[in-house]
Amino acid sequence: MSSQIKPGYARPLDLKQGRVELAHGGGGRAMVQLVAELFARHLGNDLLAQGNDGAVLPEPGGRLVVATDSHVVSPLFFPGGDIGCLAVHGTVNDVAVMGGEPRYIAAGFILEEGFPLADLARIVASMAAAARRAGVKLVAGDTKVVERGKGDGVFITTTGVGVLPPGLALSGDCARPGDVVFLSGPIGEHGMAILSVRENLGFDAPILSDTAPLNGLTAAMLASGAHLRLMRDPTRGGLAATLNEIAQQSGVGIHIDETAIPIRPAVAAGCELLGLDPLNLANEGRLVAVCAPEDADRLLAAMRTHPLGAEAALIGEVVADKQRFVQMRTRFGGRRMVDWLAGEQLPRIC
Amino acid sequence: MKYVDEFRDGALAQGLARAIAQAVKPGRVYRFMEFCGGHTHAIARYGVPDLLPANVHLIHGPGCPVCVLPIGRIDQAIRLALAEKVILCTYADTLRVPASGGMTLLRARARGADVRMVYAVSDALAIARANPTREVVFFAIGFETTTPPTAVAIRTAAAEGLANFSVLCCHVLTPPAILSILDAPAVRGLGGVRLDGFIGPAHVSTVIGSRPYEYFAEEYRKPVVIAGFEPLDVMQAILMLVRQVNAGRAEVENEFTRAVTRDGNTKAQALVAEVFELRKTFEWRGLGTVPYSALKIRAAYAQFDAEQRFALSYTPVADNKACECGAILRGVRRPTDCKLFGTVCTPDTPMGSCMVSSEGACAAHYTYGRHQDITVVA
């Protein structure tokens, strides 16, 4: 009589009803199965398939730029995106605005016991789609599981690696008086999308997060040959924080014009309703660029040829100011400071 | 944005600016107090002073609900949250107001208190329904605008028999505060501050109407122009005030006719009167103890009164000696007159209440206007 035992058989993961269990982070067969049937299924590639403790990458052919970003957004799924694509875009964009061509990402997952596997599969599939769109490979990953109540579903940390073109040196301290300041598109959509789905704050018309990979846009900007001083993505703290960072780092002032800053009516209306300043709202698919004044037209034209820069605008200029103030000419005709956000406007936005 | 952008139109603002510049008499100074924090915020955010002649001065008033909350009241809320372990619900800025011993409601939360920010009192009711085994207290602050919703919440809780819900009532009233400023020695000339008129509250006036201000215009000979919270409303109100002053008139005029009537919202007034009654006295930050200036919950609704339910006593606590919030709230000092302003007291680390809320005079000036204090060397 032959044995009923099927050597090497394991019941497949129940991706419909199943939930994350402590065993999925325990280092045993359950963890291997989760990696194989869920993570590798969506994110697999030749480098990840090496299956070692670390990925061995080919000779990059240039200086490397590395960025890392942890994602704790609540809710995990929001209009226009989810924590999966956000975790890819966040890191890709940090590499891209440094002028790097993003190539690889590594991801660490902290999962909460009891989290539905179906939701995890959606998140991982979304990461895979985002990585394909951005042209990056996930080459290393890690999964830990914490007890129920000790996490909030999923936290994802990603690290991105990109390659810098020879000679390029973008940096936050490079803005000079006379330089011009560009914004790639309308502000506040990510922050308002998150707000709109939070408890008791539903809007009738959905506002979608702008989460998107910026490396296509930055490549087009670099290819224009314009003399770029720096690029930066205005995420938490919004445009206001990013401009203040630049002013601080470069030791300059920045003057912007409110009427030049693109903003969708729905975002403006949401801010009005909630008493928020759109300049403080987070963006996940926008960038600020500072460039030499003589190249302004060339850079703007290059930005507008890319879909993510179609609404790009020149919003202001860099001035000499020992106080390093960011000031704005208001729509109303007055002038005011644009300051850092004090405290927190929204909890857990990215 | 329809019906909003129209009130922020730059071209219309220039027109009004010209009209104000033509109306003012070069020889005199016009000093107007905007009572409301909503106006303070709009003035700073849109850069209204840049459009005014140098002899028109705007003085910030005490109409910022968070700013006038005395330390003793925040202490009560913190005690409820930490010692009584209630779920304490309140509006956002209240969480950051400094209380005794360097505490705030936010710091209490970091120490384990269950403090929740709500956008409306109805959210607090929902939290009470969802947590029947927990005591839920709504820390109610604000002027006449936020009072009717609190009245509705208390009536709703009574109708539903929501036994775990109560309110720490710190609602205050606008007219007694204006009276207190007009009666303060500083305003009457002893301390040097002169007021030529008031920009009257927008949202408060939708509830109480314009009638309550008639007394100030008549008795104190101070013109009042009730104005909306948009920057063009403010500019128009300033023009109307300048014209009154020039003509020697002291009347209540209503610039905000799209929302304010003489009698106000009588339905809301009736609701408030059913649930609340006047406190004999109430401590304000800045104004001190002001008679009949705040509301308490009527005996019929005593079970929803957190002060009674938790047998809370009130202990007044003096502000930091160097903090000028009191004088700033009375319009006697400007934010930049305070030694703490922009040094140890900033919106990130507020010492006084005026630096907490975006409607506070200090926070508004720090956030939007401090470039005016420094000569920028180009």
JSON list of N, CA and C in Angstrom, two decimals, chain B residues 207-246:
[
{"chain": "B", "resi": 207, "resn": "VAL", "atom": "N", "xyz": [-25.94, 84.77, 14.86]},
{"chain": "B", "resi": 207, "resn": "VAL", "atom": "CA", "xyz": [-26.76, 84.19, 15.93]},
{"chain": "B", "resi": 207, "resn": "VAL", "atom": "C", "xyz": [-27.41, 85.29, 16.78]},
{"chain": "B", "resi": 208, "resn": "ILE", "atom": "N", "xyz": [-26.61, 86.25, 17.26]},
{"chain": "B", "resi": 208, "resn": "ILE", "atom": "CA", "xyz": [-27.18, 87.22, 18.20]},
{"chain": "B", "resi": 208, "resn": "ILE", "atom": "C", "xyz": [-27.77, 88.45, 17.51]},
{"chain": "B", "resi": 209, "resn": "GLY", "atom": "N", "xyz": [-27.48, 88.61, 16.21]},
{"chain": "B", "resi": 209, "resn": "GLY", "atom": "CA", "xyz": [-28.01, 89.77, 15.50]},
{"chain": "B", "resi": 209, "resn": "GLY", "atom": "C", "xyz": [-27.18, 91.01, 15.77]},
{"chain": "B", "resi": 210, "resn": "SER", "atom": "N", "xyz": [-27.63, 92.13, 15.20]},
{"chain": "B", "resi": 210, "resn": "SER", "atom": "CA", "xyz": [-26.85, 93.37, 15.37]},
{"chain": "B", "resi": 210, "resn": "SER", "atom": "C", "xyz": [-27.35, 94.19, 16.55]},
{"chain": "B", "resi": 211, "resn": "ARG", "atom": "N", "xyz": [-28.51, 93.86, 17.06]},
{"chain": "B", "resi": 211, "resn": "ARG", "atom": "CA", "xyz": [-29.11, 94.68, 18.13]},
{"chain": "B", "resi": 211, "resn": "ARG", "atom": "C", "xyz": [-28.22, 94.83, 19.37]},
{"chain": "B", "resi": 212, "resn": "PRO", "atom": "N", "xyz": [-27.55, 93.74, 19.85]},
{"chain": "B", "resi": 212, "resn": "PRO", "atom": "CA", "xyz": [-26.77, 93.87, 21.09]},
{"chain": "B", "resi": 212, "resn": "PRO", "atom": "C", "xyz": [-25.68, 94.93, 21.02]},
{"chain": "B", "resi": 213, "resn": "TYR", "atom": "N", "xyz": [-25.22, 95.29, 19.80]},
{"chain": "B", "resi": 213, "resn": "TYR", "atom": "CA", "xyz": [-24.13, 96.26, 19.70]},
{"chain": "B", "resi": 213, "resn": "TYR", "atom": "C", "xyz": [-24.63, 97.71, 19.80]},
{"chain": "B", "resi": 214, "resn": "GLU", "atom": "N", "xyz": [-25.95, 97.88, 19.69]},
{"chain": "B", "resi": 214, "resn": "GLU", "atom": "CA", "xyz": [-26.49, 99.24, 19.67]},
{"chain": "B", "resi": 214, "resn": "GLU", "atom": "C", "xyz": [-26.14, 99.99, 20.95]},
{"chain": "B", "resi": 215, "resn": "TYR", "atom": "N", "xyz": [-26.08, 99.23, 22.06]},
{"chain": "B", "resi": 215, "resn": "TYR", "atom": "CA", "xyz": [-25.75, 99.83, 23.34]},
{"chain": "B", "resi": 215, "resn": "TYR", "atom": "C", "xyz": [-24.36, 100.47, 23.32]},
{"chain": "B", "resi": 216, "resn": "PHE", "atom": "N", "xyz": [-23.41, 99.77, 22.73]},
{"chain": "B", "resi": 216, "resn": "PHE", "atom": "CA", "xyz": [-22.02, 100.29, 22.69]},
{"chain": "B", "resi": 216, "resn": "PHE", "atom": "C", "xyz": [-21.95, 101.54, 21.84]},
{"chain": "B", "resi": 217, "resn": "ALA", "atom": "N", "xyz": [-22.68, 101.51, 20.73]},
{"chain": "B", "resi": 217, "resn": "ALA", "atom": "CA", "xyz": [-22.65, 102.67, 19.84]},
{"chain": "B", "resi": 217, "resn": "ALA", "atom": "C", "xyz": [-23.24, 103.88, 20.55]},
{"chain": "B", "resi": 218, "resn": "GLU", "atom": "N", "xyz": [-24.36, 103.65, 21.26]},
{"chain": "B", "resi": 218, "resn": "GLU", "atom": "CA", "xyz": [-25.04, 104.77, 21.90]},
{"chain": "B", "resi": 218, "resn": "GLU", "atom": "C", "xyz": [-24.30, 105.23, 23.16]},
{"chain": "B", "resi": 219, "resn": "GLU", "atom": "N", "xyz": [-24.05, 104.27, 24.05]},
{"chain": "B", "resi": 219, "resn": "GLU", "atom": "CA", "xyz": [-23.51, 104.64, 25.37]},
{"chain": "B", "resi": 219, "resn": "GLU", "atom": "C", "xyz": [-22.05, 105.06, 25.32]},
{"chain": "B", "resi": 220, "resn": "TYR", "atom": "N", "xyz": [-21.28, 104.40, 24.46]},
{"chain": "B", "resi": 220, "resn": "TYR", "atom": "CA", "xyz": [-19.83, 104.64, 24.45]},
{"chain": "B", "resi": 220, "resn": "TYR", "atom": "C", "xyz": [-19.39, 105.45, 23.23]},
{"chain": "B", "resi": 221, "resn": "ARG", "atom": "N", "xyz": [-20.37, 105.82, 22.40]},
{"chain": "B", "resi": 221, "resn": "ARG", "atom": "CA", "xyz": [-20.08, 106.60, 21.19]},
{"chain": "B", "resi": 221, "resn": "ARG", "atom": "C", "xyz": [-19.03, 105.92, 20.31]},
{"chain": "B", "resi": 222, "resn": "LYS", "atom": "N", "xyz": [-19.14, 104.58, 20.19]},
{"chain": "B", "resi": 222, "resn": "LYS", "atom": "CA", "xyz": [-18.19, 103.86, 19.34]},
{"chain": "B", "resi": 222, "resn": "LYS", "atom": "C", "xyz": [-18.94, 103.28, 18.14]},
{"chain": "B", "resi": 223, "resn": "PRO", "atom": "N", "xyz": [-18.57, 103.65, 16.93]},
{"chain": "B", "resi": 223, "resn": "PRO", "atom": "CA", "xyz": [-19.19, 103.02, 15.77]},
{"chain": "B", "resi": 223, "resn": "PRO", "atom": "C", "xyz": [-18.85, 101.53, 15.70]},
{"chain": "B", "resi": 224, "resn": "VAL", "atom": "N", "xyz": [-19.83, 100.74, 15.28]},
{"chain": "B", "resi": 224, "resn": "VAL", "atom": "CA", "xyz": [-19.62, 99.30, 15.10]},
{"chain": "B", "resi": 224, "resn": "VAL", "atom": "C", "xyz": [-20.06, 98.95, 13.68]},
{"chain": "B", "resi": 225, "resn": "VAL", "atom": "N", "xyz": [-19.21, 98.29, 12.93]},
{"chain": "B", "resi": 225, "resn": "VAL", "atom": "CA", "xyz": [-19.63, 97.78, 11.62]},
{"chain": "B", "resi": 225, "resn": "VAL", "atom": "C", "xyz": [-19.44, 96.26, 11.63]},
{"chain": "B", "resi": 226, "resn": "ILE", "atom": "N", "xyz": [-20.56, 95.55, 11.56]},
{"chain": "B", "resi": 226, "resn": "ILE", "atom": "CA", "xyz": [-20.50, 94.09, 11.52]},
{"chain": "B", "resi": 226, "resn": "ILE", "atom": "C", "xyz": [-20.03, 93.67, 10.14]},
{"chain": "B", "resi": 227, "resn": "ALA", "atom": "N", "xyz": [-19.02, 92.81, 10.11]},
{"chain": "B", "resi": 227, "resn": "ALA", "atom": "CA", "xyz": [-18.40, 92.46, 8.82]},
{"chain": "B", "resi": 227, "resn": "ALA", "atom": "C", "xyz": [-18.22, 90.96, 8.68]},
{"chain": "B", "resi": 228, "resn": "GLY", "atom": "N", "xyz": [-18.31, 90.49, 7.46]},
{"chain": "B", "resi": 228, "resn": "GLY", "atom": "CA", "xyz": [-18.03, 89.08, 7.16]},
{"chain": "B", "resi": 228, "resn": "GLY", "atom": "C", "xyz": [-16.54, 88.80, 7.31]},
{"chain": "B", "resi": 229, "resn": "PHE", "atom": "N", "xyz": [-16.18, 87.52, 7.22]},
{"chain": "B", "resi": 229, "resn": "PHE", "atom": "CA", "xyz": [-14.80, 87.10, 7.47]},
{"chain": "B", "resi": 229, "resn": "PHE", "atom": "C", "xyz": [-13.91, 87.12, 6.22]},
{"chain": "B", "resi": 230, "resn": "GLU", "atom": "N", "xyz": [-14.46, 87.53, 5.08]},
{"chain": "B", "resi": 230, "resn": "GLU", "atom": "CA", "xyz": [-13.63, 87.60, 3.88]},
{"chain": "B", "resi": 230, "resn": "GLU", "atom": "C", "xyz": [-12.89, 88.94, 3.86]},
{"chain": "B", "resi": 231, "resn": "PRO", "atom": "N", "xyz": [-11.72, 88.97, 3.20]},
{"chain": "B", "resi": 231, "resn": "PRO", "atom": "CA", "xyz": [-10.92, 90.19, 3.25]},
{"chain": "B", "resi": 231, "resn": "PRO", "atom": "C", "xyz": [-11.62, 91.42, 2.67]},
{"chain": "B", "resi": 232, "resn": "LEU", "atom": "N", "xyz": [-12.45, 91.21, 1.62]},
{"chain": "B", "resi": 232, "resn": "LEU", "atom": "CA", "xyz": [-13.16, 92.38, 1.08]},
{"chain": "B", "resi": 232, "resn": "LEU", "atom": "C", "xyz": [-14.18, 92.91, 2.09]},
{"chain": "B", "resi": 233, "resn": "ASP", "atom": "N", "xyz": [-14.79, 92.00, 2.87]},
{"chain": "B", "resi": 233, "resn": "ASP", "atom": "CA", "xyz": [-15.71, 92.42, 3.93]},
{"chain": "B", "resi": 233, "resn": "ASP", "atom": "C", "xyz": [-14.98, 93.36, 4.89]},
{"chain": "B", "resi": 234, "resn": "VAL", "atom": "N", "xyz": [-13.77, 92.94, 5.26]},
{"chain": "B", "resi": 234, "resn": "VAL", "atom": "CA", "xyz": [-12.99, 93.73, 6.23]},
{"chain": "B", "resi": 234, "resn": "VAL", "atom": "C", "xyz": [-12.68, 95.11, 5.66]},
{"chain": "B", "resi": 235, "resn": "MET", "atom": "N", "xyz": [-12.26, 95.14, 4.39]},
{"chain": "B", "resi": 235, "resn": "MET", "atom": "CA", "xyz": [-11.93, 96.43, 3.75]},
{"chain": "B", "resi": 235, "resn": "MET", "atom": "C", "xyz": [-13.16, 97.34, 3.70]},
{"chain": "B", "resi": 236, "resn": "GLN", "atom": "N", "xyz": [-14.29, 96.76, 3.31]},
{"chain": "B", "resi": 236, "resn": "GLN", "atom": "CA", "xyz": [-15.52, 97.54, 3.22]},
{"chain": "B", "resi": 236, "resn": "GLN", "atom": "C", "xyz": [-15.90, 98.08, 4.59]},
{"chain": "B", "resi": 237, "resn": "ALA", "atom": "N", "xyz": [-15.76, 97.25, 5.63]},
{"chain": "B", "resi": 237, "resn": "ALA", "atom": "CA", "xyz": [-16.11, 97.66, 6.99]},
{"chain": "B", "resi": 237, "resn": "ALA", "atom": "C", "xyz": [-15.20, 98.81, 7.43]},
{"chain": "B", "resi": 238, "resn": "ILE", "atom": "N", "xyz": [-13.93, 98.74, 7.08]},
{"chain": "B", "resi": 238, "resn": "ILE", "atom": "CA", "xyz": [-13.00, 99.81, 7.46]},
{"chain": "B", "resi": 238, "resn": "ILE", "atom": "C", "xyz": [-13.43, 101.13, 6.81]},
{"chain": "B", "resi": 239, "resn": "LEU", "atom": "N", "xyz": [-13.81, 101.03, 5.52]},
{"chain": "B", "resi": 239, "resn": "LEU", "atom": "CA", "xyz": [-14.27, 102.24, 4.83]},
{"chain": "B", "resi": 239, "resn": "LEU", "atom": "C", "xyz": [-15.50, 102.81, 5.53]},
{"chain": "B", "resi": 240, "resn": "MET", "atom": "N", "xyz": [-16.43, 101.94, 5.92]},
{"chain": "B", "resi": 240, "resn": "MET", "atom": "CA", "xyz": [-17.66, 102.40, 6.59]},
{"chain": "B", "resi": 240, "resn": "MET", "atom": "C", "xyz": [-17.33, 103.04, 7.95]},
{"chain": "B", "resi": 241, "resn": "LEU", "atom": "N", "xyz": [-16.36, 102.44, 8.65]},
{"chain": "B", "resi": 241, "resn": "LEU", "atom": "CA", "xyz": [-15.96, 102.99, 9.96]},
{"chain": "B", "resi": 241, "resn": "LEU", "atom": "C", "xyz": [-15.31, 104.36, 9.79]},
{"chain": "B", "resi": 242, "resn": "VAL", "atom": "N", "xyz": [-14.44, 104.47, 8.78]},
{"chain": "B", "resi": 242, "resn": "VAL", "atom": "CA", "xyz": [-13.76, 105.76, 8.54]},
{"chain": "B", "resi": 242, "resn": "VAL", "atom": "C", "xyz": [-14.81, 106.84, 8.26]},
{"chain": "B", "resi": 243, "resn": "ARG", "atom": "N", "xyz": [-15.80, 106.50, 7.46]},
{"chain": "B", "resi": 243, "resn": "ARG", "atom": "CA", "xyz": [-16.85, 107.48, 7.13]},
{"chain": "B", "resi": 243, "resn": "ARG", "atom": "C", "xyz": [-17.65, 107.89, 8.36]},
{"chain": "B", "resi": 244, "resn": "GLN", "atom": "N", "xyz": [-17.94, 106.89, 9.24]},
{"chain": "B", "resi": 244, "resn": "GLN", "atom": "CA", "xyz": [-18.66, 107.23, 10.47]},
{"chain": "B", "resi": 244, "resn": "GLN", "atom": "C", "xyz": [-17.84, 108.17, 11.35]},
{"chain": "B", "resi": 245, "resn": "VAL", "atom": "N", "xyz": [-16.58, 107.83, 11.51]},
{"chain": "B", "resi": 245, "resn": "VAL", "atom": "CA", "xyz": [-15.71, 108.65, 12.37]},
{"chain": "B", "resi": 245, "resn": "VAL", "atom": "C", "xyz": [-15.63, 110.07, 11.80]},
{"chain": "B", "resi": 246, "resn": "ASN", "atom": "N", "xyz": [-15.44, 110.16, 10.49]},
{"chain": "B", "resi": 246, "resn": "ASN", "atom": "CA", "xyz": [-15.32, 111.50, 9.87]},
{"chain": "B", "resi": 246, "resn": "ASN", "atom": "C", "xyz": [-16.59, 112.32, 10.07]}
]
